[in-house]
PDB file of C-alpha atoms in Angstrom:
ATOM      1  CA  UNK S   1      91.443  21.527  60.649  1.00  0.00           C
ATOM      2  CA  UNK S   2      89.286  23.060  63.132  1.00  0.00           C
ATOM      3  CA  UNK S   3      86.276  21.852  63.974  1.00  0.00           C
ATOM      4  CA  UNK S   4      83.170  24.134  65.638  1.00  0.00           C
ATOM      5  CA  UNK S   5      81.599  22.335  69.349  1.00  0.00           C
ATOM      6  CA  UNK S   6      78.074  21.891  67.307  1.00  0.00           C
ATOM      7  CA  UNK S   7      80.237  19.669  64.797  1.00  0.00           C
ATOM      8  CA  UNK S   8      81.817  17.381  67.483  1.00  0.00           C
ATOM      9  CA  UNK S   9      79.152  16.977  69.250  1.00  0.00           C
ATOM     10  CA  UNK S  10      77.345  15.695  66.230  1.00  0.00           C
ATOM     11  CA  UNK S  11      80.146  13.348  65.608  1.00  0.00           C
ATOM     12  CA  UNK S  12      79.631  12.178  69.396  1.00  0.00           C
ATOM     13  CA  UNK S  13      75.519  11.217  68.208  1.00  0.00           C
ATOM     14  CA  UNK S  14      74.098  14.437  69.423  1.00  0.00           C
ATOM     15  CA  UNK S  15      71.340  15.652  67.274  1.00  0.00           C
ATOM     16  CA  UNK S  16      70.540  19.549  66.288  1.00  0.00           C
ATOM     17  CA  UNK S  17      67.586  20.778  68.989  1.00  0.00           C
ATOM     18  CA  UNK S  18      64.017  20.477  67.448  1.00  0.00           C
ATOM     19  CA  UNK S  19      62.482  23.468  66.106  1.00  0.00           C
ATOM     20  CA  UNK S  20      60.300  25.396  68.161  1.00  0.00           C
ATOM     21  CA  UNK S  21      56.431  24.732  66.952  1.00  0.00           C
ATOM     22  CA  UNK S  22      55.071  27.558  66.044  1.00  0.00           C
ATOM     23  CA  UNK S  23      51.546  28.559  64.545  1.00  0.00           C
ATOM     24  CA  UNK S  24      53.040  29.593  61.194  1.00  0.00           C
ATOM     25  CA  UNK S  25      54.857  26.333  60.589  1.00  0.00           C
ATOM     26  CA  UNK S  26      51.686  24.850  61.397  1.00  0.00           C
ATOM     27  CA  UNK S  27      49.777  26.423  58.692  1.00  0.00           C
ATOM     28  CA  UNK S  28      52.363  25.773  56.175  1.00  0.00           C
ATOM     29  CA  UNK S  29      52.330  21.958  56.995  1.00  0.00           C
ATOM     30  CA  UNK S  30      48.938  21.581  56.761  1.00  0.00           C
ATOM     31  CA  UNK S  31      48.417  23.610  53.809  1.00  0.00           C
ATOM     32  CA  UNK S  32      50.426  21.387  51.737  1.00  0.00           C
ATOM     33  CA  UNK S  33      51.588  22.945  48.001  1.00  0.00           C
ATOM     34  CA  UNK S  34      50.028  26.523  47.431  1.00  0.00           C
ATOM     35  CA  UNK S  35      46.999  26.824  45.450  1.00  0.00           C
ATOM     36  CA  UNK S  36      45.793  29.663  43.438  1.00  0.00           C
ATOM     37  CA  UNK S  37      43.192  31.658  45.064  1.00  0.00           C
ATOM     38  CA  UNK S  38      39.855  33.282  42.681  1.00  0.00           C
ATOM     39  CA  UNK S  39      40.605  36.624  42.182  1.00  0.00           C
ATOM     40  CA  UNK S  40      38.519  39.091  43.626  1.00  0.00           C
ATOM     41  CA  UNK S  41      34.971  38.851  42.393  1.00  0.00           C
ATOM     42  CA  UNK S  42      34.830  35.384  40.824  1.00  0.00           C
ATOM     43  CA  UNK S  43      35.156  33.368  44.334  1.00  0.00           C
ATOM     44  CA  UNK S  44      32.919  30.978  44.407  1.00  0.00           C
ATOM     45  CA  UNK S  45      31.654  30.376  40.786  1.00  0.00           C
ATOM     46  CA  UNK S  46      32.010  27.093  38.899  1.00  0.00           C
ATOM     47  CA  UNK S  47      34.611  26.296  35.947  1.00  0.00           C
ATOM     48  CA  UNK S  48      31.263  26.425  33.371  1.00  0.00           C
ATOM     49  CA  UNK S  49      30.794  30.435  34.881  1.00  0.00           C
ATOM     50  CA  UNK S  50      32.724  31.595  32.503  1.00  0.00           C
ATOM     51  CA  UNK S  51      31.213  30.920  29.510  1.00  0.00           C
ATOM     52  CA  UNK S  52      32.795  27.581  28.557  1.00  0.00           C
ATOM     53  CA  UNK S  53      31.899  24.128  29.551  1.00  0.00           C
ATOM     54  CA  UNK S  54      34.060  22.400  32.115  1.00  0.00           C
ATOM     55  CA  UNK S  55      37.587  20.739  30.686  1.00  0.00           C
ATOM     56  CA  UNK S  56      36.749  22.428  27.022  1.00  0.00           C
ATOM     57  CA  UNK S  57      38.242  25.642  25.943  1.00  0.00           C
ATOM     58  CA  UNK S  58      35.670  28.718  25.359  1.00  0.00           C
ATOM     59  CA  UNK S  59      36.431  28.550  21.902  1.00  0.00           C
ATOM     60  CA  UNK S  60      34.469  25.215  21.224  1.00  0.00           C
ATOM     61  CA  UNK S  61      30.969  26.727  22.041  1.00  0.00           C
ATOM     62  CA  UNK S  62      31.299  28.667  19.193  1.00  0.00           C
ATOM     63  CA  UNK S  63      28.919  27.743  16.117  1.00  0.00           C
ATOM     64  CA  UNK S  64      30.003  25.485  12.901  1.00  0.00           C
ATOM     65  CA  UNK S  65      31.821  28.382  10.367  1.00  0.00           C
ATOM     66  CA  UNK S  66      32.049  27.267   7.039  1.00  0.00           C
ATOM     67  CA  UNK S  67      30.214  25.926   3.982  1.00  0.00           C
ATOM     68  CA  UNK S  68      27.901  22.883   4.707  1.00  0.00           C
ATOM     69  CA  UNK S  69      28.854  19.208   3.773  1.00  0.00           C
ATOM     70  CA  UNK S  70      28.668  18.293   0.018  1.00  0.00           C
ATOM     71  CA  UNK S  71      25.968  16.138  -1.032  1.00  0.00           C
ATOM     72  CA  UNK S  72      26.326  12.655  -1.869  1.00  0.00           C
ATOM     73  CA  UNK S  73      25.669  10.876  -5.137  1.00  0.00           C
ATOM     74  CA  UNK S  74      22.865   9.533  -2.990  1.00  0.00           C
ATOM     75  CA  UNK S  75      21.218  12.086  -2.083  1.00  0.00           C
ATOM     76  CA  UNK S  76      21.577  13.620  -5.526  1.00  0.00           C
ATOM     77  CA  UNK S  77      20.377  10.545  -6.747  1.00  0.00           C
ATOM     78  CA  UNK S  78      17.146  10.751  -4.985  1.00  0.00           C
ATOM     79  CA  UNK S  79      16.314  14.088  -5.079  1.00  0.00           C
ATOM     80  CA  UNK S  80      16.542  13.655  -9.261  1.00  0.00           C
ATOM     81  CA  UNK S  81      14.042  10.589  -8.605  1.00  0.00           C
ATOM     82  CA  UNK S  82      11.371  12.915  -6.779  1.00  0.00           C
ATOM     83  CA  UNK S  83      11.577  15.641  -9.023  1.00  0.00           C
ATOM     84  CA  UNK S  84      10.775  13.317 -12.003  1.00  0.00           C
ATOM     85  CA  UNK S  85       7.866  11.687 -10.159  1.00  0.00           C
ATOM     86  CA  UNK S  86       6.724  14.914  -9.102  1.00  0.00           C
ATOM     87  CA  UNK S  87       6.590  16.018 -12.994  1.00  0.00           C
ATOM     88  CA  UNK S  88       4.676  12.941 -14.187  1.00  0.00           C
ATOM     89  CA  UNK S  89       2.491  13.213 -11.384  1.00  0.00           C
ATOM     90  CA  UNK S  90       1.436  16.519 -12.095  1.00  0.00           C
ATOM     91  CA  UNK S  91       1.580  15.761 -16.051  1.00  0.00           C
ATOM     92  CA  UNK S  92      -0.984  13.020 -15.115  1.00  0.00           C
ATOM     93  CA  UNK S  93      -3.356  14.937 -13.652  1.00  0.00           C
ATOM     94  CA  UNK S  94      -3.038  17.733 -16.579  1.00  0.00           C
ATOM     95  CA  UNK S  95      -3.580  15.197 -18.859  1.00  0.00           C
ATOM     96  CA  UNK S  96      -6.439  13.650 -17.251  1.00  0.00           C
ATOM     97  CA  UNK S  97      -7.994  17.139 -16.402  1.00  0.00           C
ATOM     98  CA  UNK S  98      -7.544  17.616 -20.821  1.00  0.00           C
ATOM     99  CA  UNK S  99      -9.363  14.645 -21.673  1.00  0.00           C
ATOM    100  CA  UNK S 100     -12.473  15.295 -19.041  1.00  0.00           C
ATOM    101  CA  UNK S 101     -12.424  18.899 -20.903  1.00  0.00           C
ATOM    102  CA  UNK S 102     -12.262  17.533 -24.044  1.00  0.00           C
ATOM    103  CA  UNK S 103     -15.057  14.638 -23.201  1.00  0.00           C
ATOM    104  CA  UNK S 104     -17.393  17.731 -21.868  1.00  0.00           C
ATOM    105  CA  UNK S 105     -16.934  19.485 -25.319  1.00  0.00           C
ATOM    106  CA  UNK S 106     -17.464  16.315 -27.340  1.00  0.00           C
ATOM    107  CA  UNK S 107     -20.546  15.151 -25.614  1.00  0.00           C
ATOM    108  CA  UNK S 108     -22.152  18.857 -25.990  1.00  0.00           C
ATOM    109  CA  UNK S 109     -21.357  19.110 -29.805  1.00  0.00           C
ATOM    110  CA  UNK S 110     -22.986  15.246 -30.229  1.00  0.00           C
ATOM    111  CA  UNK S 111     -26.076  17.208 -27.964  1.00  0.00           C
ATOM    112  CA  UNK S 112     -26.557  19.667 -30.547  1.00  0.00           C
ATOM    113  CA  UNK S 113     -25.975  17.857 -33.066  1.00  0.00           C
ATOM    114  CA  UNK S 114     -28.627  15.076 -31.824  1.00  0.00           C
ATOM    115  CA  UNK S 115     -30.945  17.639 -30.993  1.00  0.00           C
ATOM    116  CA  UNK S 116     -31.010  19.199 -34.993  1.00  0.00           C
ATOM    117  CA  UNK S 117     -30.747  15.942 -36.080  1.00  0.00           C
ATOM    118  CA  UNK S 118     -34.101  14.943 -34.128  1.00  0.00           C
ATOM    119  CA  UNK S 119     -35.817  17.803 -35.280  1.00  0.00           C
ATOM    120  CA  UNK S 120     -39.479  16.864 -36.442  1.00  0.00           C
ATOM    121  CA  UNK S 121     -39.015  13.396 -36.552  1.00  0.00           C
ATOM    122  CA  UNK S 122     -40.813  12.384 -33.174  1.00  0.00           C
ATOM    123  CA  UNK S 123     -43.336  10.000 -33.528  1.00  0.00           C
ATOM    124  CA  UNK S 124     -45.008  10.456 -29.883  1.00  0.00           C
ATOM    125  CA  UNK S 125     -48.951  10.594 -30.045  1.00  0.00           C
ATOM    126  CA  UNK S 126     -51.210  13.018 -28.489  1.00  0.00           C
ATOM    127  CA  UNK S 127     -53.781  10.101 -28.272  1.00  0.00           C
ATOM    128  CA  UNK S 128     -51.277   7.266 -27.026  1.00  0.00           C
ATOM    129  CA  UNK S 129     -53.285   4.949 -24.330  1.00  0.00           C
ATOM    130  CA  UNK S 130     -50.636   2.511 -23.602  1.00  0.00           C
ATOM    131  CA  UNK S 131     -47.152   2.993 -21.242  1.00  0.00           C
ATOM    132  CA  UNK S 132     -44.191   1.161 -22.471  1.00  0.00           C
ATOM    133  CA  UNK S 133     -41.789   0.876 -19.602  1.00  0.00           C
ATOM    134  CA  UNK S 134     -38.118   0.016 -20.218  1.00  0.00           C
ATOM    135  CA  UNK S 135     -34.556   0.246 -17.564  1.00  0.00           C
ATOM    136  CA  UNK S 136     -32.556   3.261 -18.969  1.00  0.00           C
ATOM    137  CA  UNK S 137     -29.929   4.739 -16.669  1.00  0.00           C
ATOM    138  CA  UNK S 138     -30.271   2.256 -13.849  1.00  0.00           C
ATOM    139  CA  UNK S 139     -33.754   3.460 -13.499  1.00  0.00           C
ATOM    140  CA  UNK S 140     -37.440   2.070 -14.678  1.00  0.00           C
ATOM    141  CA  UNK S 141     -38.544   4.595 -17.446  1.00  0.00           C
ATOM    142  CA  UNK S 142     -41.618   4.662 -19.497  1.00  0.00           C
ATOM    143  CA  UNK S 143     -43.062   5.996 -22.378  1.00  0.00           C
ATOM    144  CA  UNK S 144     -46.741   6.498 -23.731  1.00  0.00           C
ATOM    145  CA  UNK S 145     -47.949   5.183 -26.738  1.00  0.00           C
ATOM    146  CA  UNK S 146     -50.475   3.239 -29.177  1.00  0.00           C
ATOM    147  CA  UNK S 147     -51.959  -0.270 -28.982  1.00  0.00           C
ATOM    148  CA  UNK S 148     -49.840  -0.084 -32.991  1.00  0.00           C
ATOM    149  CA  UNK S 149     -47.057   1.687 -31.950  1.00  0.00           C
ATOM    150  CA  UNK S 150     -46.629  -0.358 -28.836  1.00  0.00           C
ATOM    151  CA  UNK S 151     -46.438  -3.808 -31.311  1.00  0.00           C
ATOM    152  CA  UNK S 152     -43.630  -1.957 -33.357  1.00  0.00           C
ATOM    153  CA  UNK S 153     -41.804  -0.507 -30.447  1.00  0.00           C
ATOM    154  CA  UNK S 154     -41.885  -4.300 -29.494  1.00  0.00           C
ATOM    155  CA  UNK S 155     -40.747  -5.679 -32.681  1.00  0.00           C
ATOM    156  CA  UNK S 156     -37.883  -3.254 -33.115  1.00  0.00           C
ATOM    157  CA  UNK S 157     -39.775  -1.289 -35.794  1.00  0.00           C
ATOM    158  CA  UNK S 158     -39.255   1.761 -33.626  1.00  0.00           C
ATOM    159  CA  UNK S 159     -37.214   2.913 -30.941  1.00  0.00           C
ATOM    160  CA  UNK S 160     -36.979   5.453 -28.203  1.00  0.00           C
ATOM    161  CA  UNK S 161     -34.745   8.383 -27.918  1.00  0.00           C
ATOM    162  CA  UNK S 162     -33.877  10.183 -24.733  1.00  0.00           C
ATOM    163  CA  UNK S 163     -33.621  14.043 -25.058  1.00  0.00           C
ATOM    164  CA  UNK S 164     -32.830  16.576 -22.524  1.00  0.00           C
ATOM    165  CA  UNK S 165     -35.059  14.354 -19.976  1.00  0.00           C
ATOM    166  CA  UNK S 166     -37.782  13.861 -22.915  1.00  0.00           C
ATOM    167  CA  UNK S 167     -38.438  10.221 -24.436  1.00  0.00           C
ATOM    168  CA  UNK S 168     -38.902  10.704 -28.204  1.00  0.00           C
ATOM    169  CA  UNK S 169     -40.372   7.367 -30.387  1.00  0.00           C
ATOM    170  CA  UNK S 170     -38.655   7.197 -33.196  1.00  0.00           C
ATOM    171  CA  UNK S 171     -38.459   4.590 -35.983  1.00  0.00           C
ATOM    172  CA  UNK S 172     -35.447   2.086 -36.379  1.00  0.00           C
ATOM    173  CA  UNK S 173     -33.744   4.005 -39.261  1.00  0.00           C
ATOM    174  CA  UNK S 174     -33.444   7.403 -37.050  1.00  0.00           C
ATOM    175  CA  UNK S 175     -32.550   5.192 -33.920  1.00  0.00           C
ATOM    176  CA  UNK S 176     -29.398   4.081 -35.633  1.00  0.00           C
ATOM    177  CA  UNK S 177     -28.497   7.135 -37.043  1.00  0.00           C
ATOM    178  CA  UNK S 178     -29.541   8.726 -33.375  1.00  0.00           C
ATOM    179  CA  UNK S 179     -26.722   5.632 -31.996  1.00  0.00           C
ATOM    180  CA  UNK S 180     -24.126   6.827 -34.126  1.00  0.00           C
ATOM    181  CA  UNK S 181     -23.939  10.982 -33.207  1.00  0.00           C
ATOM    182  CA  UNK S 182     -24.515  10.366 -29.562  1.00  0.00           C
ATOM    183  CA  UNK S 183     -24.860   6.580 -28.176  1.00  0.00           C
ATOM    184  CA  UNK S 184     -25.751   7.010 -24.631  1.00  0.00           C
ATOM    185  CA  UNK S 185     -28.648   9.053 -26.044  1.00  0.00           C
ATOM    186  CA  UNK S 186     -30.482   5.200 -27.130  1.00  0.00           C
ATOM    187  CA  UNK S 187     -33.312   4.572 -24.598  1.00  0.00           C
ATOM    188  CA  UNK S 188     -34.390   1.373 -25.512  1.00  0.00           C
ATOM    189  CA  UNK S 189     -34.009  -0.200 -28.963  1.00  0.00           C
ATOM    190  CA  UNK S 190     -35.630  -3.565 -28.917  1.00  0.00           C
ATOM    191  CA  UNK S 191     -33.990  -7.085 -30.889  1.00  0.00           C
ATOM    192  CA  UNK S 192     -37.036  -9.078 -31.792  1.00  0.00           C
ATOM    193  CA  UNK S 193     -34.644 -12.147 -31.912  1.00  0.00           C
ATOM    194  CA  UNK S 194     -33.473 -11.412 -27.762  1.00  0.00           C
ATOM    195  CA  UNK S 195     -34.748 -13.606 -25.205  1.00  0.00           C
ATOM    196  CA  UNK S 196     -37.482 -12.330 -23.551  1.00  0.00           C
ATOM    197  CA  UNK S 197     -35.417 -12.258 -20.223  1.00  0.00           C
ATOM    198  CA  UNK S 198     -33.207  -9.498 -21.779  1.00  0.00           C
ATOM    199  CA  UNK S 199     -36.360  -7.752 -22.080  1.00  0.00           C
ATOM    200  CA  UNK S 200     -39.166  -8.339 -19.504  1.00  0.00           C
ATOM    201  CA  UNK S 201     -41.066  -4.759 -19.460  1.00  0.00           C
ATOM    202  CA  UNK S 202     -42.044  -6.140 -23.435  1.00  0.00           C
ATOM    203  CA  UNK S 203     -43.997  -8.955 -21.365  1.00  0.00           C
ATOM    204  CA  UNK S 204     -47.941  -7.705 -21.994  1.00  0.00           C
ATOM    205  CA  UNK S 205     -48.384  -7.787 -17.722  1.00  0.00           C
ATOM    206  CA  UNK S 206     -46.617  -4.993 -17.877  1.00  0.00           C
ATOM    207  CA  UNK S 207     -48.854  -3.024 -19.460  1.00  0.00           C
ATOM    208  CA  UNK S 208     -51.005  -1.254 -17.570  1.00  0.00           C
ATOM    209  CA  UNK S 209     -53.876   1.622 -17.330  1.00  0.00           C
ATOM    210  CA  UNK S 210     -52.517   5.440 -18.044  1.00  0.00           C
ATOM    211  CA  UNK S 211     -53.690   6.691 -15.054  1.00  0.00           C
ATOM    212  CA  UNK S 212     -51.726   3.694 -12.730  1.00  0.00           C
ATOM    213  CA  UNK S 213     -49.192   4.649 -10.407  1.00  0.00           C
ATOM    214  CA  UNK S 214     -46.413   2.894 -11.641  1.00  0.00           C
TER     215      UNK S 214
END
């Protein structure tokens, strides 16, 4: 078999001549694997450029699609329990706004009916020389009278009557009939038996000129 000189003188230990080192083969070492270069236009710009986060396709900015989650038996739960508090509150307050209406009309019927009732049977004196004074309403009232009207008043005989800001002395048989159309009407209605404590504007230093400044 024939053999070329560059093979023998390998099998003597020669080795091939190194290649020449050129500018090219330079480049290419360096370079390493080739990498793909941006296009024309996009050099420069980062992955998220395009529209789509880094390491995420563009696809998964896109919004939620679809119907939303079912509610829970929780949630259903609770929404049933604010919707029935939210009825008997506001069935509450129609209820309570009924019975102040309905108080209103009841207290101006009694009124009327008081005030017919009352008709012509006030007992208060042209000539009365003596004040009376009794608490009504968290407030010191008073009331003119006579030296005998004043002893009656005091022994429950008679009583007093308040009327559209008027004090009317009455005796005790109208008093209780006054009590029992419209109670809060009842100015002062005396008990003879009472101690005096309960009453202490019946005490006689309490009774003082007309024409005092009380």
């Amino acid at each position: 078999m024939s053999t070329t000189l560059r093979d023998q003188l390998l099998g003597l230990g020669f080795k091939d001549a190194p290649k020449p080192d050129t500018p090219a083969r330079r480049r290419d070492e360096r370079s390493g694997p080739q990498q793909h270069k941006p296009a024309p236009g996009q050099r420069g710009k980062p992955a998220h450029a395009t529209g789509a986060p880094a390491g995420k396709p563009a696809h998964a900015t896109r919004p939620p699609t679809g119907k939303p989650a079912p509610r829970t038996r929780e949630d259903i739960d609770l929404a049933k329990a604010y919707a029935i508090r939210a009825q008997r509150e506001k069935d509450e307050r129609i209820e309570a706004e009924r019975q102040k209406q309905e108080e209103a009309r009841r207290r101006r019927e009694a009124k009327a009916k008081l005030l017919a009732f009352l008709a012509g049977k006030a007992l208060n004196a042209a000539e009365a020389d003596h004040v009376r004074h009794f608490e009504y309403g968290g407030k010191i009232k008073r009331i003119h009278v006579t030296a005998a009207q004043l002893k009656a008043l005091n022994a429950g005989e008679l009583g007093v009557v308040q009327q559209d800001g008027r004090y009317l002395l009455v005796d005790a048989a109208t008093l209780a009939e006054a009590g029992a159309i419209f109670a809060p009407a009842v100015a002062l209605k005396v008990d003879p038996h009472a101690p005096a404590a309960d009453d202490p504007y019946a005490d006689p230093r309490y009774q003082v000129p007309d024409d005092l400044v009380w």
